[in-house]
Coordinates of C-alpha atoms and ligand atoms in Angstrom, one line a residue:
M761 CA -0.1 -0.2 0.0
A762 CA 1.4 3.5 -1.1
H763 CA 2.0 6.7 2.0
S764 CA 0.1 9.5 0.5
G765 CA 3.0 11.4 0.9
D766 CA 6.9 11.5 -0.7
S767 CA 8.3 7.7 -0.3
V768 CA 11.6 6.4 -1.1
L769 CA 11.9 2.4 -1.2
I770 CA 14.8 0.6 0.0
L771 CA 15.6 -2.2 -1.9
D772 CA 17.0 -5.0 0.6
F773 CA 20.1 -7.2 -0.5
G774 CA 20.4 -8.6 2.9
S775 CA 22.8 -6.0 4.4
Q776 CA 23.0 -5.6 8.1
Y777 CA 22.3 -2.3 7.8
T778 CA 19.0 -1.6 5.9
Q779 CA 16.6 -0.8 8.8
L780 CA 19.4 1.6 9.7
I781 CA 18.9 3.9 6.5
A782 CA 15.3 3.2 7.1
R783 CA 15.8 4.9 10.1
R784 CA 17.5 8.0 9.4
V785 CA 15.3 8.7 5.9
R786 CA 12.6 8.9 9.3
E787 CA 14.3 11.0 10.7
L788 CA 15.1 13.5 7.8
G789 CA 11.0 13.3 7.6
V790 CA 10.4 11.5 4.3
Y791 CA 8.5 7.3 4.7
A792 CA 11.3 4.7 3.8
E793 CA 9.5 1.3 2.8
I794 CA 12.3 -1.8 2.5
L795 CA 11.7 -4.0 0.2
P796 CA 13.4 -7.3 -0.7
C797 CA 16.0 -6.8 -3.6
N798 CA 14.0 -9.3 -6.0
A799 CA 10.8 -7.8 -5.5
T800 CA 8.4 -7.8 -8.7
S801 CA 7.7 -4.4 -10.1
E802 CA 4.1 -4.2 -9.6
E803 CA 5.4 -4.7 -5.9
I804 CA 7.5 -1.5 -6.4
A805 CA 4.9 0.4 -7.9
A806 CA 2.4 -0.6 -5.3
V807 CA 5.1 1.6 -3.4
N808 CA 5.2 4.1 -5.6
P809 CA 8.0 6.1 -4.6
R810 CA 9.8 9.0 -5.4
A811 CA 13.5 7.6 -4.4
I812 CA 15.2 4.6 -4.1
I813 CA 18.1 3.4 -2.3
L814 CA 20.4 -0.1 -2.7
S815 CA 21.4 -0.8 0.4
G816 CA 24.7 -2.9 1.0
S817 CA 25.2 -7.1 1.1
P818 CA 27.4 -9.8 1.7
F819 CA 27.7 -11.0 -1.5
S820 CA 30.0 -9.9 -4.7
V821 CA 28.1 -8.8 -7.5
Y822 CA 30.0 -11.1 -9.7
A823 CA 29.3 -14.4 -7.0
E824 CA 26.8 -17.2 -8.8
G825 CA 23.4 -16.4 -7.0
A826 CA 24.3 -13.1 -6.2
P827 CA 21.3 -10.6 -5.3
R828 CA 19.7 -8.8 -8.4
C829 CA 16.3 -6.6 -8.0
V830 CA 14.2 -6.2 -11.6
P831 CA 16.0 -4.2 -14.1
E832 CA 12.8 -1.5 -14.2
V833 CA 14.3 -0.3 -11.1
F834 CA 17.1 1.2 -13.3
T835 CA 14.8 2.7 -16.0
M836 CA 11.9 4.1 -14.2
G837 CA 13.5 7.3 -14.5
K838 CA 13.4 7.7 -10.6
P839 CA 16.8 9.1 -8.8
I840 CA 18.8 6.1 -6.9
L841 CA 21.6 6.0 -4.2
G842 CA 23.5 3.0 -4.4
L843 CA 25.1 1.9 -1.2
C844 CA 28.3 -0.4 -0.9
Y845 CA 26.7 -3.6 -3.0
G846 CA 24.5 -1.1 -4.4
L847 CA 27.0 0.9 -5.5
Q848 CA 29.0 -2.4 -7.4
L849 CA 25.4 -3.0 -8.5
I850 CA 24.7 -0.7 -10.5
A851 CA 28.4 -0.6 -12.0
H852 CA 28.1 -4.1 -13.0
E853 CA 24.2 -3.4 -14.2
M854 CA 26.0 -0.5 -16.2
G855 CA 29.1 -2.0 -17.9
G856 CA 31.9 -0.6 -15.1
E857 CA 33.5 -3.6 -13.6
V858 CA 33.9 -5.5 -10.0
A859 CA 36.5 -7.8 -9.1
K860 CA 38.4 -9.1 -5.3
S861 CA 40.4 -6.1 -3.6
A862 CA 43.5 -6.4 -2.9
H863 CA 42.5 -4.8 -0.1
R864 CA 39.8 -4.9 2.2
E865 CA 38.0 -1.6 4.0
Y866 CA 36.5 -2.3 7.4
G867 CA 36.4 0.1 10.0
R868 CA 37.1 3.9 9.4
A869 CA 38.1 5.5 6.4
E870 CA 39.6 8.7 4.9
I871 CA 37.6 10.2 1.9
S872 CA 38.4 13.2 -0.1
I873 CA 35.8 15.1 -2.6
E874 CA 36.8 14.8 -6.0
D875 CA 33.9 16.3 -7.6
K876 CA 33.2 19.7 -5.9
R877 CA 30.3 20.2 -7.2
S878 CA 28.2 17.5 -6.1
R879 CA 25.1 18.2 -4.8
L880 CA 25.0 14.4 -2.7
F881 CA 27.9 16.5 -1.0
K882 CA 26.8 20.0 -1.1
D883 CA 28.1 21.7 2.6
I884 CA 30.4 18.8 3.5
P885 CA 34.4 19.3 3.8
D886 CA 36.4 18.0 1.4
N887 CA 37.8 15.8 3.8
S888 CA 36.3 13.8 5.8
T889 CA 35.8 9.7 8.2
V890 CA 33.3 7.4 6.5
W891 CA 32.4 4.0 7.4
M892 CA 34.1 1.2 5.1
S893 CA 32.8 -2.4 4.5
H894 CA 33.7 -4.2 1.8
G895 CA 36.0 -6.6 0.2
D896 CA 35.0 -5.9 -3.7
K897 CA 36.0 -2.7 -5.5
L898 CA 35.3 -1.0 -8.6
N899 CA 37.9 -1.8 -11.6
K900 CA 36.3 0.7 -14.0
I901 CA 33.6 2.6 -13.4
P902 CA 30.6 3.0 -16.1
T903 CA 30.2 4.9 -19.5
G904 CA 29.3 8.5 -18.3
F905 CA 29.8 8.4 -15.3
H906 CA 32.3 9.7 -13.3
V907 CA 34.2 9.8 -9.7
T908 CA 32.9 12.1 -7.0
A909 CA 35.2 10.8 -3.9
R910 CA 37.9 9.4 -3.2
S911 CA 39.1 7.0 -0.2
V912 CA 42.9 5.4 -0.1
N913 CA 41.6 1.2 -0.8
A914 CA 38.5 3.2 -2.8
P915 CA 39.8 5.5 -5.6
F916 CA 35.6 4.8 -6.5
A917 CA 34.5 5.5 -3.5
G918 CA 31.9 7.8 -4.5
I919 CA 30.4 7.7 -8.6
A920 CA 27.8 9.6 -10.4
N921 CA 26.2 10.1 -13.4
A922 CA 25.9 13.4 -15.5
D923 CA 22.8 14.4 -13.9
E924 CA 23.2 12.9 -10.5
S925 CA 20.2 11.2 -11.3
I926 CA 22.1 8.1 -10.2
V927 CA 25.0 8.5 -7.1
A928 CA 26.4 5.5 -5.9
L929 CA 28.8 5.4 -2.4
Q930 CA 31.3 2.7 -1.1
F931 CA 30.9 3.9 2.5
H932 CA 27.5 3.2 4.6
P933 CA 26.5 7.0 5.1
E934 CA 23.6 5.1 7.4
V935 CA 25.9 4.7 10.5
A936 CA 27.1 6.7 13.1
H937 CA 30.6 6.4 11.9
T938 CA 30.5 8.4 8.8
E939 CA 30.7 11.9 10.1
F940 CA 28.8 13.6 7.3
G941 CA 27.0 10.7 6.7
T942 CA 23.2 11.9 7.7
K943 CA 24.0 15.5 5.5
I944 CA 24.6 13.1 2.4
L945 CA 21.7 11.9 3.0
S946 CA 19.4 14.7 3.5
N947 CA 21.8 16.1 0.2
F948 CA 20.6 13.0 -1.6
L949 CA 16.7 13.4 -0.3
F950 CA 16.3 16.8 -0.9
E951 CA 19.3 18.4 -3.4
I952 CA 19.0 15.4 -5.5
A953 CA 15.7 13.5 -5.1
H954 CA 13.5 16.9 -4.3
L955 CA 11.3 15.2 -1.9
K956 CA 9.2 16.5 0.9
A957 CA 10.1 16.1 4.4
T958 CA 5.8 15.2 5.8
W959 CA 7.0 12.5 8.1
N960 CA 6.2 11.9 11.3
P961 CA 5.1 9.4 14.5
A962 CA 0.8 10.9 13.2
D963 CA 1.7 9.9 9.5
F964 CA 2.9 7.0 10.9
I965 CA -0.4 5.9 12.5
E966 CA -2.6 6.8 9.6
F967 CA -1.0 5.2 7.2
T968 CA -0.4 2.0 9.5
V969 CA -4.2 2.5 10.5
A970 CA -5.9 2.3 6.7
E971 CA -3.4 -1.1 6.8
I972 CA -4.7 -2.8 9.2
K973 CA -8.1 -1.7 8.2
Q974 CA -7.6 -2.7 4.5
R975 CA -5.7 -6.4 5.8
V976 CA -8.4 -7.3 8.4
G977 CA -11.8 -6.1 7.4
D978 CA -14.2 -7.4 9.8
A979 CA -11.8 -10.2 11.2
T980 CA -11.1 -10.7 15.1
V981 CA -8.2 -10.1 16.1
I982 CA -6.3 -11.0 19.6
C983 CA -3.7 -9.5 21.2
A984 CA -1.7 -10.8 24.7
L985 CA -0.9 -7.5 25.9
S986 CA 2.0 -7.8 28.7
G987 CA 1.9 -4.6 30.1
G988 CA 4.9 -3.5 28.2
V989 CA 5.4 -0.7 26.2
D990 CA 5.8 -2.7 22.4
S991 CA 3.0 -4.6 23.1
A992 CA 0.6 -1.9 24.4
V993 CA 1.8 0.9 21.7
A994 CA 1.0 -2.2 18.8
A995 CA -2.2 -2.6 20.5
V996 CA -3.1 0.8 20.4
L997 CA -2.5 2.0 17.2
V998 CA -4.3 -1.6 16.3
H999 CA -7.7 -0.5 18.4
R1000 CA -7.6 2.9 16.7
A1001 CA -8.2 0.8 13.5
I1002 CA -10.9 -1.5 14.0
G1003 CA -12.0 -0.9 17.7
K1004 CA -14.2 -3.6 19.2
Q1005 CA -12.8 -6.0 16.8
L1006 CA -9.9 -6.3 18.8
K1007 CA -9.8 -8.6 21.8
C1008 CA -6.8 -8.0 23.9
I1009 CA -5.9 -10.6 27.1
H1010 CA -3.8 -9.5 29.9
V1011 CA -2.8 -12.7 31.4
D1012 CA -1.6 -12.1 35.9
N1013 CA 0.6 -14.8 35.9
G1014 CA 1.9 -14.1 39.9
L1015 CA 5.2 -12.6 38.6
M1016 CA 4.2 -9.0 38.5
R1017 CA 5.7 -5.8 40.2
R1018 CA 3.5 -4.1 42.5
D1019 CA -0.2 -3.5 41.0
E1020 CA 1.0 -3.6 37.1
S1021 CA -1.7 -5.3 36.3
A1022 CA -4.0 -3.1 38.1
E1023 CA -2.5 -0.8 36.0
V1024 CA -2.6 -2.4 32.6
V1025 CA -6.2 -3.3 33.7
H1026 CA -6.9 0.1 34.0
T1027 CA -5.6 2.1 31.5
F1028 CA -6.2 0.1 28.5
R1029 CA -9.7 -0.8 29.7
D1030 CA -11.1 2.2 31.4
H1031 CA -8.3 5.1 29.6
F1032 CA -8.8 3.5 26.2
G1033 CA -11.8 2.1 26.5
I1034 CA -10.2 -1.3 24.7
D1035 CA -12.1 -5.0 24.9
L1036 CA -9.3 -6.1 27.5
D1037 CA -10.0 -9.8 29.5
F1038 CA -8.6 -10.1 32.2
R1039 CA -7.2 -13.5 33.4
D1040 CA -5.4 -14.0 36.9
A1041 CA -3.9 -17.3 36.2
S1042 CA -1.0 -17.0 39.1
D1043 CA -2.1 -20.0 41.3
L1044 CA -1.2 -21.9 37.6
F1045 CA 1.9 -20.3 37.5
L1046 CA 3.4 -20.4 40.6
D1047 CA 2.2 -24.2 41.4
R1048 CA 4.4 -25.2 38.2
L1049 CA 7.1 -23.2 39.5
A1050 CA 6.7 -24.9 43.1
G1051 CA 10.3 -25.9 43.7
I1052 CA 11.5 -25.5 40.4
S1053 CA 15.3 -23.2 41.0
E1054 CA 17.2 -23.8 37.9
P1055 CA 17.1 -20.3 35.4
E1056 CA 16.2 -22.1 31.9
E1057 CA 13.4 -24.7 33.9
K1058 CA 11.4 -21.6 35.3
R1059 CA 11.6 -19.9 31.4
K1060 CA 10.3 -23.3 29.9
I1061 CA 7.7 -23.7 32.3
I1062 CA 6.5 -20.0 32.2
G1063 CA 6.5 -19.8 28.3
K1064 CA 4.6 -23.1 28.5
A1065 CA 2.0 -21.9 30.7
F1066 CA 1.9 -18.8 29.0
I1067 CA 0.8 -20.5 26.0
D1068 CA -1.6 -23.2 27.3
V1069 CA -3.7 -19.8 29.3
L1070 CA -4.0 -17.7 26.3
A1071 CA -4.8 -20.9 23.7
E1072 CA -7.9 -21.3 26.6
E1073 CA -8.6 -18.0 26.5
A1074 CA -8.6 -17.8 23.2
T1075 CA -10.9 -20.1 22.8
K1076 CA -13.3 -17.7 23.6
F1077 CA -12.6 -15.6 20.1
R1078 CA -13.0 -18.9 18.1
D1079 CA -14.0 -16.8 14.6
A1080 CA -10.2 -14.7 15.7
K1081 CA -8.3 -14.6 12.7
F1082 CA -5.2 -12.2 13.6
L1083 CA -2.8 -12.4 17.2
V1084 CA -1.3 -8.5 17.2
Q1085 CA 2.3 -9.0 18.4
G1086 CA 4.7 -6.2 19.8
T1087 CA 7.9 -7.3 17.6
I1088 CA 10.1 -4.4 16.8
Y1089 CA 13.3 -4.2 14.8
P1090 CA 15.6 -5.5 17.4
D1091 CA 14.0 -8.2 18.1
V1092 CA 14.0 -8.9 14.6
I1093 CA 16.9 -11.4 13.8
E1094 CA 19.5 -10.1 12.1
S1095 CA 19.6 -12.7 9.6
L1096 CA 22.2 -13.1 6.0
S1097 CA 18.9 -13.7 3.9
F1098 CA 17.2 -10.3 2.3
K1099 CA 13.9 -10.0 4.1
G1100 CA 10.7 -11.6 3.2
P1101 CA 8.8 -14.7 4.3
S1102 CA 12.0 -16.3 5.1
A1103 CA 13.4 -14.2 7.6
T1104 CA 14.0 -15.5 10.8
I1105 CA 12.1 -13.7 14.3
K1106 CA 12.9 -14.4 17.5
S1107 CA 10.1 -16.2 19.0
H1108 CA 8.4 -14.7 21.7
H1109 CA 8.2 -16.5 24.7
N1110 CA 4.8 -15.2 25.3
V1111 CA 2.9 -16.0 22.6
G1112 CA 5.4 -18.6 20.4
G1113 CA 3.8 -21.8 19.3
L1114 CA 0.4 -19.6 19.4
P1115 CA -0.3 -18.5 15.7
E1116 CA 0.5 -22.1 14.6
K1117 CA -2.0 -23.5 17.4
M1118 CA -4.5 -21.7 16.3
D1119 CA -4.1 -20.8 12.8
L1120 CA -3.8 -17.0 13.0
K1121 CA -1.9 -14.6 10.9
L1122 CA 0.4 -12.3 12.5
I1123 CA 0.1 -8.8 12.3
E1124 CA 3.0 -6.8 14.2
P1125 CA 2.6 -3.0 13.1
L1126 CA 6.0 -1.7 14.8
R1127 CA 8.6 -4.4 13.8
E1128 CA 10.3 -1.6 11.4
L1129 CA 10.8 0.5 13.9
F1130 CA 13.5 1.5 17.0
K1131 CA 12.7 1.3 20.8
D1132 CA 12.8 5.2 20.6
E1133 CA 10.5 5.6 17.9
V1134 CA 8.1 2.7 19.0
R1135 CA 7.9 5.0 22.6
N1136 CA 7.3 8.7 20.1
V1137 CA 4.3 6.5 18.1
G1138 CA 3.1 5.5 21.6
R1139 CA 3.5 9.4 22.8
A1140 CA 1.0 10.4 19.7
L1141 CA -1.0 7.5 20.1
G1142 CA -1.5 9.0 23.9
I1143 CA -0.8 6.4 25.8
P1144 CA 0.5 7.5 29.2
E1145 CA 4.0 9.1 29.4
H1146 CA 5.0 7.0 32.8
F1147 CA 3.9 4.2 30.5
I1148 CA 5.5 5.3 27.9
D1149 CA 9.2 5.8 28.9
R1150 CA 8.9 2.5 31.5
H1151 CA 11.9 0.0 31.6
P1152 CA 12.1 -3.4 30.3
F1153 CA 10.4 -6.0 32.0
P1154 CA 11.8 -9.4 30.8
G1155 CA 8.8 -11.8 30.0
P1156 CA 9.7 -14.3 33.0
G1157 CA 9.1 -11.8 34.8
L1158 CA 10.2 -11.3 39.3
A1159 CA 10.3 -15.2 38.9
I1160 CA 14.2 -14.8 37.5
R1161 CA 14.4 -11.8 40.3
V1162 CA 13.6 -13.9 42.9
I1163 CA 17.2 -16.2 42.8
G1164 CA 16.1 -19.8 43.5
E1165 CA 12.8 -21.4 44.8
I1166 CA 9.6 -19.3 44.1
T1167 CA 7.3 -18.8 46.7
R1168 CA 4.4 -16.3 47.2
E1169 CA 6.4 -15.6 50.6
K1170 CA 9.3 -14.3 49.0
L1171 CA 7.3 -12.4 45.3
E1172 CA 5.5 -10.3 48.7
L1173 CA 9.2 -9.3 49.9
L1174 CA 11.0 -8.9 46.5
R1175 CA 7.8 -6.6 45.7
S1176 CA 8.2 -4.5 48.1
A1177 CA 11.6 -3.6 47.7
D1178 CA 11.4 -3.3 44.1
A1179 CA 8.2 -0.5 44.3
I1180 CA 10.3 1.2 47.0
F1181 CA 13.5 1.7 44.7
I1182 CA 11.0 2.8 42.1
E1183 CA 9.2 4.9 43.7
E1184 CA 12.8 7.1 44.7
L1185 CA 14.3 6.3 41.0
R1186 CA 11.0 8.6 40.0
A1187 CA 10.8 11.0 42.7
Q1188 CA 14.6 11.8 42.1
N1189 CA 14.4 11.9 38.7
L1190 CA 16.6 9.6 37.9
Y1191 CA 14.9 6.5 36.5
A1192 CA 14.6 8.3 33.1
S1193 CA 18.4 7.8 33.2
T1194 CA 18.9 4.7 34.0
W1195 CA 18.1 2.0 31.1
Q1196 CA 16.5 -0.4 33.7
A1197 CA 16.8 -1.0 37.3
F1198 CA 14.7 -3.0 39.8
A1199 CA 15.6 -5.4 43.1
V1200 CA 16.9 -8.7 43.0
L1201 CA 16.3 -11.3 46.1
L1202 CA 18.7 -13.3 47.0
P1203 CA 18.5 -16.7 49.0
V1204 CA 21.0 -16.2 52.0
Q1205 CA 20.1 -15.0 55.6
T1206 CA 22.4 -13.0 56.8
V1207 CA 22.3 -12.2 61.0
G1208 CA 21.1 -8.4 61.9
V1209 CA 19.9 -6.7 65.0
M1210 CA 16.8 -5.2 65.1
G1211 CA 16.2 -2.8 68.7
D1212 CA 17.5 -5.8 71.5
E1213 CA 16.5 -8.5 68.9
R1214 CA 18.9 -10.9 66.5
T1215 CA 17.6 -11.1 63.0
Y1216 CA 18.6 -13.8 60.8
E1217 CA 16.7 -12.6 57.5
K1218 CA 16.9 -12.4 53.4
V1219 CA 19.1 -10.1 51.8
V1220 CA 18.0 -7.9 48.4
A1221 CA 20.3 -7.2 46.1
L1222 CA 19.5 -3.5 43.8
R1223 CA 20.5 -2.8 40.7
A1224 CA 20.2 -0.5 38.1
V1225 CA 22.4 -0.4 35.0
T1226 CA 22.9 2.2 31.9
S1227 CA 22.8 1.2 28.3
V1228 CA 22.0 2.1 24.9
D1229 CA 20.5 -1.2 24.2
G1230 CA 20.6 -3.7 26.4
M1231 CA 23.2 -5.7 24.7
T1232 CA 26.2 -4.2 27.3
A1233 CA 25.7 -2.5 29.9
D1234 CA 27.4 -0.6 32.8
W1235 CA 25.8 -0.3 36.7
A1236 CA 24.8 3.3 37.7
H1237 CA 26.8 5.4 39.5
L1238 CA 23.6 6.4 41.2
P1239 CA 24.7 8.7 44.4
H1240 CA 26.0 7.5 47.5
E1241 CA 22.9 9.9 49.6
F1242 CA 20.4 8.4 47.4
L1243 CA 21.1 4.7 47.8
A1244 CA 21.5 4.5 51.7
H1245 CA 17.8 6.7 51.4
V1246 CA 16.9 3.9 49.9
A1247 CA 18.3 0.9 51.6
N1248 CA 16.6 3.0 54.4
R1249 CA 13.0 2.7 53.5
I1250 CA 13.4 -0.4 52.4
A1251 CA 15.0 -1.8 56.1
N1252 CA 12.3 0.0 57.7
E1253 CA 9.7 -0.2 55.7
V1254 CA 9.8 -4.2 54.8
R1255 CA 9.6 -6.7 57.6
G1256 CA 11.9 -9.4 56.5
L1257 CA 14.8 -7.5 54.7
S1258 CA 17.3 -6.4 56.9
R1259 CA 20.6 -6.0 54.5
V1260 CA 20.5 -4.3 51.5
V1261 CA 23.1 -4.8 48.8
Y1262 CA 23.9 -2.4 45.7
D1263 CA 25.4 -4.7 42.6
I1264 CA 28.3 -2.8 40.7
S1265 CA 29.0 -5.6 37.9
S1266 CA 28.5 -4.7 33.9
K1267 CA 27.3 -6.6 31.7
P1268 CA 29.6 -8.4 30.2
P1269 CA 30.7 -9.9 32.3
A1270 CA 27.8 -10.2 34.1
T1271 CA 24.1 -10.6 32.8
I1272 CA 21.6 -7.2 33.3
E1273 CA 19.5 -10.3 35.7
W1274 CA 21.0 -12.5 37.9
E1275 CA 19.1 -15.2 36.3
Ligands
XMP1229 P1 20.7 -10.2 30.2 O1 20.1 -10.5 31.4 O2 20.8 -11.2 29.2 O3 19.1 -9.0 29.7 O4 21.4 -9.0 30.5 C1 19.4 -8.5 28.8 C2 18.1 -7.7 28.4 O5 16.8 -9.0 28.5 C3 15.5 -9.3 29.4 N1 15.6 -10.2 29.7 C4 14.8 -10.9 28.9 N2 13.8 -10.7 27.9 N3 12.7 -12.5 28.3 C5 12.4 -11.7 28.3 O6 11.9 -11.1 27.6 C6 13.5 -13.4 28.8 O7 13.4 -15.0 29.4 C7 14.7 -12.2 29.8 N4 16.1 -12.7 30.3 C8 16.3 -11.6 30.2 C9 16.4 -8.1 30.7 O8 15.4 -7.1 31.4 C10 17.2 -7.1 30.1 O9 16.4 -5.7 29.8

């Protein structure tokens, strides 16, 4: 379905950076859509692109089975930007010559601009740093093309045809390491393709809502609302499209934080008027977890219990045809094959297996977006800020924060300590600057003293980390006075906890969660 404003089509030849190109283009205010490189002419025409970007690829253009696109791409008369493999493909298709490079280039490189009149390099210094990642290089440029930039190992770091309707770069302007990358992309969009910057979250919502309406028709759609940001944004978006045809289910697995289920029900049922079924399945989960202390076994039991409960709940909606999932781009495993039906997706433990079991098709309206883009869409949908800025919370919930065996009593202790920690972080404006913060209940008892009494009670660890993506993390350097205040409140207010420790491990070697 075509977007009403100006769109850029990105043809994906399998690069790990394809999504990043789309993100950068959207950040510049232009709608970008990705299609696998083998998209048909009709599929391409349906996007109605005003410009086309050819992505990189792990392949060599001269290798057998190297990915190609339909030849019409080059004859449509739309401005084309080729990046890395995209450059090599343009050269290959237009009579240039590509071969294995004697000097592979990975990482930082210096380019110098050769064509000072190039619109692609408008307002960019003659010398700058770029990010290269290629093992092949151009030996001969196609007739009618000229060199626009060079690097030491890539004498053809940039090429263009005479009117710059086809431009190509050996390096990656989409990555942050390329100093003037965003400016280069902006020059392509606005100086060469003359596009208008009209794309914003409201536009995304309008477009996606129309698309969902068209796809769903009058079918029933179900959604497991966990309380996380992604499933919340996905649900509200689908609700805006199809209203009462959306049936949400929130399962309390007994492993949620204090008042969390109540808040989910209140926000979505009362505030948004979403048709939401609430199922308290805590007994089922906690009974199945009794006596289990091994973390992976806990995860498996919880995953299986989720599917069992959801499948049972979903029998109320036998005519359901679709399942909404809050999959976002980082969940989509970066596979070397180009995107399309074959792309591998991380199985969200909470719905894994359900689509097959119930023969449901997936609706994943956020699968092209990054977390901060999802948050902006959520804000534009009117989801309250304290919901939008929430820290990530693991699917297995508090089960992996009660170290060892889980009991209801231990969960309550943990909830109390956790609630104090989070409340104080919010009160002191430290919540937003931490990536994730929580309490962990340790399976040890230590000696303490209260009044004249010797006590022998449990220990809680506080964990707070800073991170960009959760892949690596540093412990948050929270002020000592703040930690002292939280520890004091916990010891005074939570009966059964007399000792509080702060985790100062980074990831790696530790992980964010303790289990
Ligand atoms: P780790 O502990 O591996 O966590 O450093 C990285 C991020 O993932 C979250 N996490 C999980 N999320 N199911 C989830 O949905 C899980 O089993 C799980 N384990 C960890 C963790 O909270 C952090 O944000």
